[in-house]
PDB file of C-alpha atoms and ligand atoms in Angstrom:
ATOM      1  CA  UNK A   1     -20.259 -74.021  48.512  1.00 97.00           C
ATOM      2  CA  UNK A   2     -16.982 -74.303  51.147  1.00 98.00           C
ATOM      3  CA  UNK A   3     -13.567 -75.030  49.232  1.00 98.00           C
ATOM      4  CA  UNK A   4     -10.392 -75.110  51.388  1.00 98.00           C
ATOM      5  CA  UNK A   5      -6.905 -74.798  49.907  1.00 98.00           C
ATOM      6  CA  UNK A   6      -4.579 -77.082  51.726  1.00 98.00           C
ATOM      7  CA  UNK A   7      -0.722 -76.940  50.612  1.00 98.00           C
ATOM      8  CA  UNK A   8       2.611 -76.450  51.877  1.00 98.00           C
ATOM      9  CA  UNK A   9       3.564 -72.710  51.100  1.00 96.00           C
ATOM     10  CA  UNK A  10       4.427 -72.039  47.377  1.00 94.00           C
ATOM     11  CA  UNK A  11       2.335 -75.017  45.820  1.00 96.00           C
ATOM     12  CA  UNK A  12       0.541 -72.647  44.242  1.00 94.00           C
ATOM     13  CA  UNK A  13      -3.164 -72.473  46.313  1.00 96.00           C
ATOM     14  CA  UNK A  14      -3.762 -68.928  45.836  1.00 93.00           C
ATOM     15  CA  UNK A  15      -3.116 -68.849  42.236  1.00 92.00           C
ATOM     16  CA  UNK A  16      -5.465 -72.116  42.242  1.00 96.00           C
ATOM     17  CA  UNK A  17      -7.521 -70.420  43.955  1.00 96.00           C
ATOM     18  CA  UNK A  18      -7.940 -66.986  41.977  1.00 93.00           C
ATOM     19  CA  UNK A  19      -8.725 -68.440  39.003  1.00 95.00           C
ATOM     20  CA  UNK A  20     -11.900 -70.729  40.825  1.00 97.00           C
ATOM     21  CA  UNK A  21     -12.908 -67.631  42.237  1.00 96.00           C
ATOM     22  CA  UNK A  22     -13.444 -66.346  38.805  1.00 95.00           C
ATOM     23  CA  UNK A  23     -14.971 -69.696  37.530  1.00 96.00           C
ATOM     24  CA  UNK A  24     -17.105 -70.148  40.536  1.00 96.00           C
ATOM     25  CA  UNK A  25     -18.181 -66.754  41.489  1.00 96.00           C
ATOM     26  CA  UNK A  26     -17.379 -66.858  44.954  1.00 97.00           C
ATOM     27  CA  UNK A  27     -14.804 -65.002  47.066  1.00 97.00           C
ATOM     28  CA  UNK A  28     -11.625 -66.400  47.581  1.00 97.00           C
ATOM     29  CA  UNK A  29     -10.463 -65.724  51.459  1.00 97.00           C
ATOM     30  CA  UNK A  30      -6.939 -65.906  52.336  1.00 97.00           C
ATOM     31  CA  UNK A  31      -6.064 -65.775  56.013  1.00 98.00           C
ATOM     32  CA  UNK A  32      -2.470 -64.659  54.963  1.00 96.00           C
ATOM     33  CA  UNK A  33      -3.776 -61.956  52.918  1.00 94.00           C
ATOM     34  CA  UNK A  34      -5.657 -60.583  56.091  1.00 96.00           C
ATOM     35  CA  UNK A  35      -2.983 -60.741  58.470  1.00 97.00           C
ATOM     36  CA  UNK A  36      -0.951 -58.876  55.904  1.00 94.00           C
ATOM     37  CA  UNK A  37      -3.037 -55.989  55.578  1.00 94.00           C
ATOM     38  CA  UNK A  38      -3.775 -55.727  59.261  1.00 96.00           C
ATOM     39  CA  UNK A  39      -0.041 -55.748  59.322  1.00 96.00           C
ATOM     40  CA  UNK A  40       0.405 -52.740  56.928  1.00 93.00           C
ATOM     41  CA  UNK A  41      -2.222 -50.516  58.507  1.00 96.00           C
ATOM     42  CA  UNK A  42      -0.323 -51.403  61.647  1.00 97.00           C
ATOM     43  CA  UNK A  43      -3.264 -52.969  64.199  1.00 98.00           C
ATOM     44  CA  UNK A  44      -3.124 -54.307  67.409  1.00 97.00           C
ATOM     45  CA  UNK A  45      -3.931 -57.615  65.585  1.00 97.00           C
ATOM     46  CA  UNK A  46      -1.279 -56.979  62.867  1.00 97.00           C
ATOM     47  CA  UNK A  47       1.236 -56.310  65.391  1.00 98.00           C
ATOM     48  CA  UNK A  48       0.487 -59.313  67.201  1.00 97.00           C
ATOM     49  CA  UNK A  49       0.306 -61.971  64.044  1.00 97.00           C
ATOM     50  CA  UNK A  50       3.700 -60.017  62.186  1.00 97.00           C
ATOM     51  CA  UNK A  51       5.592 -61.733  65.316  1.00 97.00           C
ATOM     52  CA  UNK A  52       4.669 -65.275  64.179  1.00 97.00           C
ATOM     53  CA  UNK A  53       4.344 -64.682  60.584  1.00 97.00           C
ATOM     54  CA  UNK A  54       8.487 -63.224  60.589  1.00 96.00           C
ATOM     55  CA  UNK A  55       9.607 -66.315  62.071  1.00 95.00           C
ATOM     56  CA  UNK A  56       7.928 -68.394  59.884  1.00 95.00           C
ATOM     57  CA  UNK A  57       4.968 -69.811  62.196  1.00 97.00           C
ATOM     58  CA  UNK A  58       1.671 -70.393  62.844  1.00 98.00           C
ATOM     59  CA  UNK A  59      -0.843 -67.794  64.415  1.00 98.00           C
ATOM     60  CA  UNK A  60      -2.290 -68.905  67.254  1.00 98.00           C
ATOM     61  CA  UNK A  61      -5.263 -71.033  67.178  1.00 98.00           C
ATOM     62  CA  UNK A  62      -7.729 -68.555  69.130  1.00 97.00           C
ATOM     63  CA  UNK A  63      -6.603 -65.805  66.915  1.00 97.00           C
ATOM     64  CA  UNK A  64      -6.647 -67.069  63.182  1.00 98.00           C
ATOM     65  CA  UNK A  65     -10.370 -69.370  64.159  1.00 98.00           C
ATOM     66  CA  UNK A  66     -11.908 -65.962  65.730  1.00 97.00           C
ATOM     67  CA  UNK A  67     -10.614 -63.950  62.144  1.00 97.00           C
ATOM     68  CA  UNK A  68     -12.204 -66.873  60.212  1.00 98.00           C
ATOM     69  CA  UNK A  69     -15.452 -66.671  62.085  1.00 98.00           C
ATOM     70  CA  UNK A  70     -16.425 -63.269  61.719  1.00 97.00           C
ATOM     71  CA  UNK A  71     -15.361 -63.027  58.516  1.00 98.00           C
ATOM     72  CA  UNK A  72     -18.263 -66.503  57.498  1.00 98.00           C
ATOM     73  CA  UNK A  73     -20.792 -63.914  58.986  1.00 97.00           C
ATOM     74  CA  UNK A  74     -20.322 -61.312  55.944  1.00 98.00           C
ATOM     75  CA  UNK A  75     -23.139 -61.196  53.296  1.00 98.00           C
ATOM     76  CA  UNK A  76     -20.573 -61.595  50.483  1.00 98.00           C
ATOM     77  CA  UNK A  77     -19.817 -65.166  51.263  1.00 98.00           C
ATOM     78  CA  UNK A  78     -23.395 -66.852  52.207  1.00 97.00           C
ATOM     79  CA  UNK A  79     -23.634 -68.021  48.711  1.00 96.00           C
ATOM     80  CA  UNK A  80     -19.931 -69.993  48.660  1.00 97.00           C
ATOM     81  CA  UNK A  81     -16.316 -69.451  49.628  1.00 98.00           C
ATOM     82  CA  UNK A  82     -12.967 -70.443  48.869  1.00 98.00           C
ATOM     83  CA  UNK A  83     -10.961 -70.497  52.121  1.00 98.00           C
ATOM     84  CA  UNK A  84      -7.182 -69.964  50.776  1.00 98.00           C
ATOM     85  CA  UNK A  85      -4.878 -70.812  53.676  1.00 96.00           C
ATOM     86  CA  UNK A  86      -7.081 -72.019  56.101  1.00 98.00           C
ATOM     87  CA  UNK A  87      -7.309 -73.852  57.750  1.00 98.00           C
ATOM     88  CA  UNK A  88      -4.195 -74.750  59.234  1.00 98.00           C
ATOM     89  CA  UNK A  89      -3.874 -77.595  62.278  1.00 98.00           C
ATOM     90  CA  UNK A  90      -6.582 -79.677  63.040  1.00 98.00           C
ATOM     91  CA  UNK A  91      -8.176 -77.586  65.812  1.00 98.00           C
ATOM     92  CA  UNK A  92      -8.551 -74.939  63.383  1.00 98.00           C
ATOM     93  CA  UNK A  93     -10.161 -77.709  60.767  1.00 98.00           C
ATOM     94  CA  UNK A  94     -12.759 -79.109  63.734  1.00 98.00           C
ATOM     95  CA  UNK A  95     -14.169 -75.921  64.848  1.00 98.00           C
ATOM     96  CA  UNK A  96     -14.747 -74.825  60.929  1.00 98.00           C
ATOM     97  CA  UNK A  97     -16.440 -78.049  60.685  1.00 98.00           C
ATOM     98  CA  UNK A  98     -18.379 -76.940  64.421  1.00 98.00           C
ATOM     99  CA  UNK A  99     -19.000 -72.686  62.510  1.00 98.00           C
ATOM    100  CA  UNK A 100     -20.317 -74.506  59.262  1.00 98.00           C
ATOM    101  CA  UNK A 101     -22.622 -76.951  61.283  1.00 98.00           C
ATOM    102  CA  UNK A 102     -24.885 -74.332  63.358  1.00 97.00           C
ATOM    103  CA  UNK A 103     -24.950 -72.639  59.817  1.00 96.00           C
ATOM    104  CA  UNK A 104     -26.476 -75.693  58.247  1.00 97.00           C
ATOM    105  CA  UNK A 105     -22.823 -76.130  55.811  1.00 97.00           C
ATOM    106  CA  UNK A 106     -19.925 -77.986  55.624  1.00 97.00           C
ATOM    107  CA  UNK A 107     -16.703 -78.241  54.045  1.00 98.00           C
ATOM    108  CA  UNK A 108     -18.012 -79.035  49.698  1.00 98.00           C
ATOM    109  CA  UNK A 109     -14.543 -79.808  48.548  1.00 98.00           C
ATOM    110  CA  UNK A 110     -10.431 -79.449  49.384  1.00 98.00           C
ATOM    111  CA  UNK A 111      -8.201 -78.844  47.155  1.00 98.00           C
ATOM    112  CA  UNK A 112      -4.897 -80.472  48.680  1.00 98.00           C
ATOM    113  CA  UNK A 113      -1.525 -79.386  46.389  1.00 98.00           C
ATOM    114  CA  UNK A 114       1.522 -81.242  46.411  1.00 97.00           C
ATOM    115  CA  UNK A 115       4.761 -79.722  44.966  1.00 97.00           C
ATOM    116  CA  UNK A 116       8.644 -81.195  45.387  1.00 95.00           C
ATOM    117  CA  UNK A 117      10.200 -79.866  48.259  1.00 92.00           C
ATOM    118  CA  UNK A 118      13.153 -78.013  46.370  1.00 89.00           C
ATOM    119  CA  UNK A 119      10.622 -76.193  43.904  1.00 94.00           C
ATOM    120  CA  UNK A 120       8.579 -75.180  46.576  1.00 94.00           C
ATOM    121  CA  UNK A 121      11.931 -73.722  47.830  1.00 93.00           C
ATOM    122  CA  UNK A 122      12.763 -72.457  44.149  1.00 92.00           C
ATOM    123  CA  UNK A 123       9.044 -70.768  43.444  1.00 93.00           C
ATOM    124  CA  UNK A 124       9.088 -69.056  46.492  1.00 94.00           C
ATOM    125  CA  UNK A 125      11.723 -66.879  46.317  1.00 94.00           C
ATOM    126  CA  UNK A 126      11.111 -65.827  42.858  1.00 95.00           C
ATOM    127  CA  UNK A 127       7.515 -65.070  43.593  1.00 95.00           C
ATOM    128  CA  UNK A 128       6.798 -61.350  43.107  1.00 96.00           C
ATOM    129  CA  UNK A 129       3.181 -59.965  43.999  1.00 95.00           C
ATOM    130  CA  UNK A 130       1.315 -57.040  42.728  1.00 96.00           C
ATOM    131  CA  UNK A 131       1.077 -54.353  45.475  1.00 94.00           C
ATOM    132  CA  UNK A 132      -2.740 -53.252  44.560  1.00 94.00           C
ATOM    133  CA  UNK A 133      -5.119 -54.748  47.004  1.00 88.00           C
ATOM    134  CA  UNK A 134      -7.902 -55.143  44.675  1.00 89.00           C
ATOM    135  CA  UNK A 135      -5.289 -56.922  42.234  1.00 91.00           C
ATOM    136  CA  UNK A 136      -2.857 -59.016  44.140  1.00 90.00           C
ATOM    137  CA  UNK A 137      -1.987 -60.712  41.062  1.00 91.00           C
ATOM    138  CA  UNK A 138       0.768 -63.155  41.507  1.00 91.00           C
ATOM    139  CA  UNK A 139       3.992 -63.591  39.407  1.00 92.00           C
ATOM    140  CA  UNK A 140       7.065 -66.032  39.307  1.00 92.00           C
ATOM    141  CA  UNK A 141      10.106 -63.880  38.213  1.00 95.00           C
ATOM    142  CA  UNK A 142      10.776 -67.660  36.040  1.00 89.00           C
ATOM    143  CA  UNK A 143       7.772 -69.844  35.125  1.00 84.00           C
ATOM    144  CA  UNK A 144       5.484 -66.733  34.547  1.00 89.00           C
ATOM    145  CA  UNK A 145       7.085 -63.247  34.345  1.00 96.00           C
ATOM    146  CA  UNK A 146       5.550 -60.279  34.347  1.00 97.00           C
ATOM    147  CA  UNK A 147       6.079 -58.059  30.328  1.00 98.00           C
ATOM    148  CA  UNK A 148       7.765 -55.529  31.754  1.00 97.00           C
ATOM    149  CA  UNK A 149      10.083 -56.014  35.075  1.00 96.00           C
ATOM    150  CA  UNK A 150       8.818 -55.215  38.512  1.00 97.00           C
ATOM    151  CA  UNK A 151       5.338 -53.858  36.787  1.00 98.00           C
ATOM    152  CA  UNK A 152       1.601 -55.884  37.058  1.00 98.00           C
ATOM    153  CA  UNK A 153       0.493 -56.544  33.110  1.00 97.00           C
ATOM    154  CA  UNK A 154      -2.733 -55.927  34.644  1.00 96.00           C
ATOM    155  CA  UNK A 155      -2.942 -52.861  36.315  1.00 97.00           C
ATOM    156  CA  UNK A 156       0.511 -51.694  36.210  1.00 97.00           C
ATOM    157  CA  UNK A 157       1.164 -50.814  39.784  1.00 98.00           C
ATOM    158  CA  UNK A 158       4.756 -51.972  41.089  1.00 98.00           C
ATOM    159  CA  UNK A 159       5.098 -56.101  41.861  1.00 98.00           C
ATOM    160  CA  UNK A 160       6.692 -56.869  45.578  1.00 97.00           C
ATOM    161  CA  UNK A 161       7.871 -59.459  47.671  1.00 96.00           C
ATOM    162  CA  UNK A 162       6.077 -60.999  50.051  1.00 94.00           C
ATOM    163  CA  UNK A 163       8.822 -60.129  53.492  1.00 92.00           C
ATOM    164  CA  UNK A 164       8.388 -64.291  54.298  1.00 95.00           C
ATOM    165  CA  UNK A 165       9.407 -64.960  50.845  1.00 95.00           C
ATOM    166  CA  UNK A 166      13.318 -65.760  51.767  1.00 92.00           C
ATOM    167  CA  UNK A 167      15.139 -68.872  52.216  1.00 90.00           C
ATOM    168  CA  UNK A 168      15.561 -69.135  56.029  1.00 90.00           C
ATOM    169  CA  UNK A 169      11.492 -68.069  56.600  1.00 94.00           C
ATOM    170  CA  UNK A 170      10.472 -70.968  53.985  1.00 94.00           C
ATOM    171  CA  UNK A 171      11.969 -73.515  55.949  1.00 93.00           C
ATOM    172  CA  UNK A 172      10.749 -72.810  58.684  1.00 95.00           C
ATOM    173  CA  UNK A 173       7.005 -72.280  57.008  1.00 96.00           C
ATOM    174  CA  UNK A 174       7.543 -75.839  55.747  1.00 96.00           C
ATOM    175  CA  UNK A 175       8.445 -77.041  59.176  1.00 97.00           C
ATOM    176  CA  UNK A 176       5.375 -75.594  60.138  1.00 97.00           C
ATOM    177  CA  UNK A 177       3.510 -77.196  57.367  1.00 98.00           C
ATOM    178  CA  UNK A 178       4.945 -80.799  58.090  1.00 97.00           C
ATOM    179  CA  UNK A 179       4.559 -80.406  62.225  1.00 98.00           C
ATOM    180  CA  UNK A 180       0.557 -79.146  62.171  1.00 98.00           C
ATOM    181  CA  UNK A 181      -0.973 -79.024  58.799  1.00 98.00           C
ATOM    182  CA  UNK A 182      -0.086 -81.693  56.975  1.00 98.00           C
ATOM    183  CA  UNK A 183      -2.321 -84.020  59.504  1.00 98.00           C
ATOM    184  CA  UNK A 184      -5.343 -82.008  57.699  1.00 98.00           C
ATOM    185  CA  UNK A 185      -4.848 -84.757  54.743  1.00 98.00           C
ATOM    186  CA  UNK A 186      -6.166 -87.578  56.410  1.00 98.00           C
ATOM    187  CA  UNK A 187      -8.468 -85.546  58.137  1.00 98.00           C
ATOM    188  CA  UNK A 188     -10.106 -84.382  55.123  1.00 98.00           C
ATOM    189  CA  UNK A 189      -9.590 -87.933  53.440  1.00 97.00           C
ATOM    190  CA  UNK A 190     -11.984 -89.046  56.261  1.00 97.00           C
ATOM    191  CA  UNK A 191     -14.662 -86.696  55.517  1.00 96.00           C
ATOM    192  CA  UNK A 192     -14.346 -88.409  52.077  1.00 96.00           C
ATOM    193  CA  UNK A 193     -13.932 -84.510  50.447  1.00 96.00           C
ATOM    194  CA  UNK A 194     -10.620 -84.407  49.582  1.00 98.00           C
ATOM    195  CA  UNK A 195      -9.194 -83.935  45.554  1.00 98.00           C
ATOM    196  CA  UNK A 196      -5.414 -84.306  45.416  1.00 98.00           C
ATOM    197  CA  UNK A 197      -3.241 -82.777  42.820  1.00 98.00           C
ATOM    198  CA  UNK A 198       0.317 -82.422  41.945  1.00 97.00           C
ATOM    199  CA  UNK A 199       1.440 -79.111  40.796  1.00 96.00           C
ATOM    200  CA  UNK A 200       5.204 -79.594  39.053  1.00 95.00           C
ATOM    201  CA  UNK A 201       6.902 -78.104  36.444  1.00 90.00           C
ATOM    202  CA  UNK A 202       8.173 -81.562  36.239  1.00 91.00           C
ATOM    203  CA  UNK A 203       4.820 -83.138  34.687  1.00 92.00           C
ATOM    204  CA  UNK A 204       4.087 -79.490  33.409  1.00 91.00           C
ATOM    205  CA  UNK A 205       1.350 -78.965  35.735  1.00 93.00           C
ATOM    206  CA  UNK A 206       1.143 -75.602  37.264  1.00 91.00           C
ATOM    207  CA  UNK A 207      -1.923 -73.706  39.220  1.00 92.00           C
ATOM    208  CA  UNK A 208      -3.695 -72.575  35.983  1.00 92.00           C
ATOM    209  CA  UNK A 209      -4.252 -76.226  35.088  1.00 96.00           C
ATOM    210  CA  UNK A 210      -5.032 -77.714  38.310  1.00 97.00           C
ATOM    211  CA  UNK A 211      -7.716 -75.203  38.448  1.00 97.00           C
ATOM    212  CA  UNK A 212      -9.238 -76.163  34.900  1.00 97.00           C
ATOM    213  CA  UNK A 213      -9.055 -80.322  36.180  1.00 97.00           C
ATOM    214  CA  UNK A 214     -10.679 -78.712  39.918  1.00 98.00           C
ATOM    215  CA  UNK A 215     -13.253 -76.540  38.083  1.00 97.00           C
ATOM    216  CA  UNK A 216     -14.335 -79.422  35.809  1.00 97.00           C
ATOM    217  CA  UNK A 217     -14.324 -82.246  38.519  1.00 97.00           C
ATOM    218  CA  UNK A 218     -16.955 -79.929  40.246  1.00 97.00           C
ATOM    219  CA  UNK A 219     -19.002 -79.564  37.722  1.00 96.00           C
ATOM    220  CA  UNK A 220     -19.021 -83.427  37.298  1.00 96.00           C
ATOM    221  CA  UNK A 221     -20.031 -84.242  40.326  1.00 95.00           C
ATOM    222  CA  UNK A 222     -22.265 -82.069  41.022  1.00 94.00           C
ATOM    223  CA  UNK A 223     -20.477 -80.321  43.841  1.00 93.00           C
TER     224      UNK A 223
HETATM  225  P1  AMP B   1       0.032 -67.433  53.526  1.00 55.77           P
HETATM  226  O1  AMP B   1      -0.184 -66.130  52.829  1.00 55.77           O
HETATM  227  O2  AMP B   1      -1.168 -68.330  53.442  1.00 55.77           O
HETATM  228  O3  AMP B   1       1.303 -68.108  53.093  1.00 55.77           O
HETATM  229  O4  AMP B   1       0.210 -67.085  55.079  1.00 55.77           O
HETATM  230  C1  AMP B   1       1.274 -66.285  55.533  1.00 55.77           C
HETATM  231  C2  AMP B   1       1.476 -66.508  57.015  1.00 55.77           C
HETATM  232  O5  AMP B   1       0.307 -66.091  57.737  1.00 55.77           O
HETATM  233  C3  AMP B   1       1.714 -67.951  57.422  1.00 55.77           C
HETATM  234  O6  AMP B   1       3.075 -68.346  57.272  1.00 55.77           O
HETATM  235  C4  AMP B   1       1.274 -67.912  58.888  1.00 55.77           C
HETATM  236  O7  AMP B   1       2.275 -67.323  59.691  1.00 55.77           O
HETATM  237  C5  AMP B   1       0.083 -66.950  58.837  1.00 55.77           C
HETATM  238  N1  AMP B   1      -1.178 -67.691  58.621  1.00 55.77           N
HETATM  239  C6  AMP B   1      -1.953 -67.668  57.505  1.00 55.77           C
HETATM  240  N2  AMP B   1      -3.015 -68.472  57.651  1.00 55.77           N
HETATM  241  C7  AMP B   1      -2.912 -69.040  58.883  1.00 55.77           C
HETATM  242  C8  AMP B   1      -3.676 -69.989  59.596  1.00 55.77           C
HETATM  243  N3  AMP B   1      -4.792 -70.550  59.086  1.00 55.77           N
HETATM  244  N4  AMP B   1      -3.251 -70.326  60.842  1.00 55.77           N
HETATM  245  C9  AMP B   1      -2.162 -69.774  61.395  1.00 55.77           C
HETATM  246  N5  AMP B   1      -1.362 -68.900  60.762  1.00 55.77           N
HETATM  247  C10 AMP B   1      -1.728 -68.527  59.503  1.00 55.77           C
END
């Protein structure tokens, strides 16, 4: 099975999808959360995508689709896989379509979040992240705290912030969002795959239910 997250930044798609990863069994794969570690153990690849990813933009094409295409030939995600992040602009969405095809796949489901501009603005910057890899659980300093300040309740290394996580960056993420990705809806709403949800504090709908209505509308229809 092939779920994509689609979502401006902030509207909650990797906490979506962490908790269908659980539900589902199969990896969750976040293009971010690659680049990120690249960036950490300092790469020639991390160096490259820390350029774009400072200023708030998109890794090139060529780049992020090679990433994504060696990582569909790992054993751990033949059964299913929840792309988190990607992808991104059309071209990226046509040659997944062209990597699935000669694999006999395609794209099962996507999960397309919508979220009011000036919470998206709001969760962002409060979002703190736990800094152990195999963790990665993520926090909001205000809808969902962690017990004890700066501390995961689950494995109790320290939380951090993401360094794209400020004001100025998120604009320019959204711009980015607007400009390339946000064509992916009608793309998708072609294909006749996509499930649209509103995640708001405003009709108290946050990632933790979206995933319960997500998990249950695949098992409905038989996805
Ligand atoms: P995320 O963790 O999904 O918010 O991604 C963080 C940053 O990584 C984005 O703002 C982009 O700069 C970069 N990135 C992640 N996924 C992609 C993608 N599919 N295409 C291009 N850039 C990406």
């Amino acid at each position: 099975m092939v779920i994509i997250m689609l979502g401006a930044p902030g509207t909650g798609k990797g906490t979506v999808a962490s908790i269908l990863t659980k539900k589902l069994g199969i990896p969750q794969v976040s293009t971010g959360d690659i680049f990120r570690k690249h960036i950490k153990e300092g790469t020639k690849l991390g160096k490259l995508a820390e350029k774009y990813i400072s200023k708030g933009n998109l890794v090139p094409d060529d780049i992020t689709i090679g990433l994504v295409e060696n990582r569909l030939e790992e054993s751990d995600v033949q059964e299913g896989i929840i792309l988190d992040g990607f992808p991104r602009t059309v071209k990226q969405a046509e040659e997944l379509d062209n990597i699935l095809e000669k694999k006999g796949k395609k794209v099962d489901l996507v999960v397309n979040l919508t979220t009011p501009e000036e919470e998206i603005i709001e969760r962002i910057v409060s979002r703190r992240i736990c800094s152990n890899q195999e963790c990665k659980t993520v926090y909001n300093l205000i809808l969902n705290p962690p017990k004890q300040e700066g501390i995961c309740d689950k494995c109790g290394s320290e939380l951090v912030q993401r360094k794209d996580d400020n004001v100025e960056t998120v604009k320019s993420r959204l711009n980015s969002y607007f400009e390339q990705t946000s064509p992916l809806v009608e793309y998708y709403e072609k294909q006749g795959n996509l499930y649209s949800a509103l995640v708001s504090k405003t009709i108290d709908k946050l990632g933790k239910d979206v995933a319960e209505d997500v998990a249950k509308y695949i098992k409905d229809n038989n996805i």
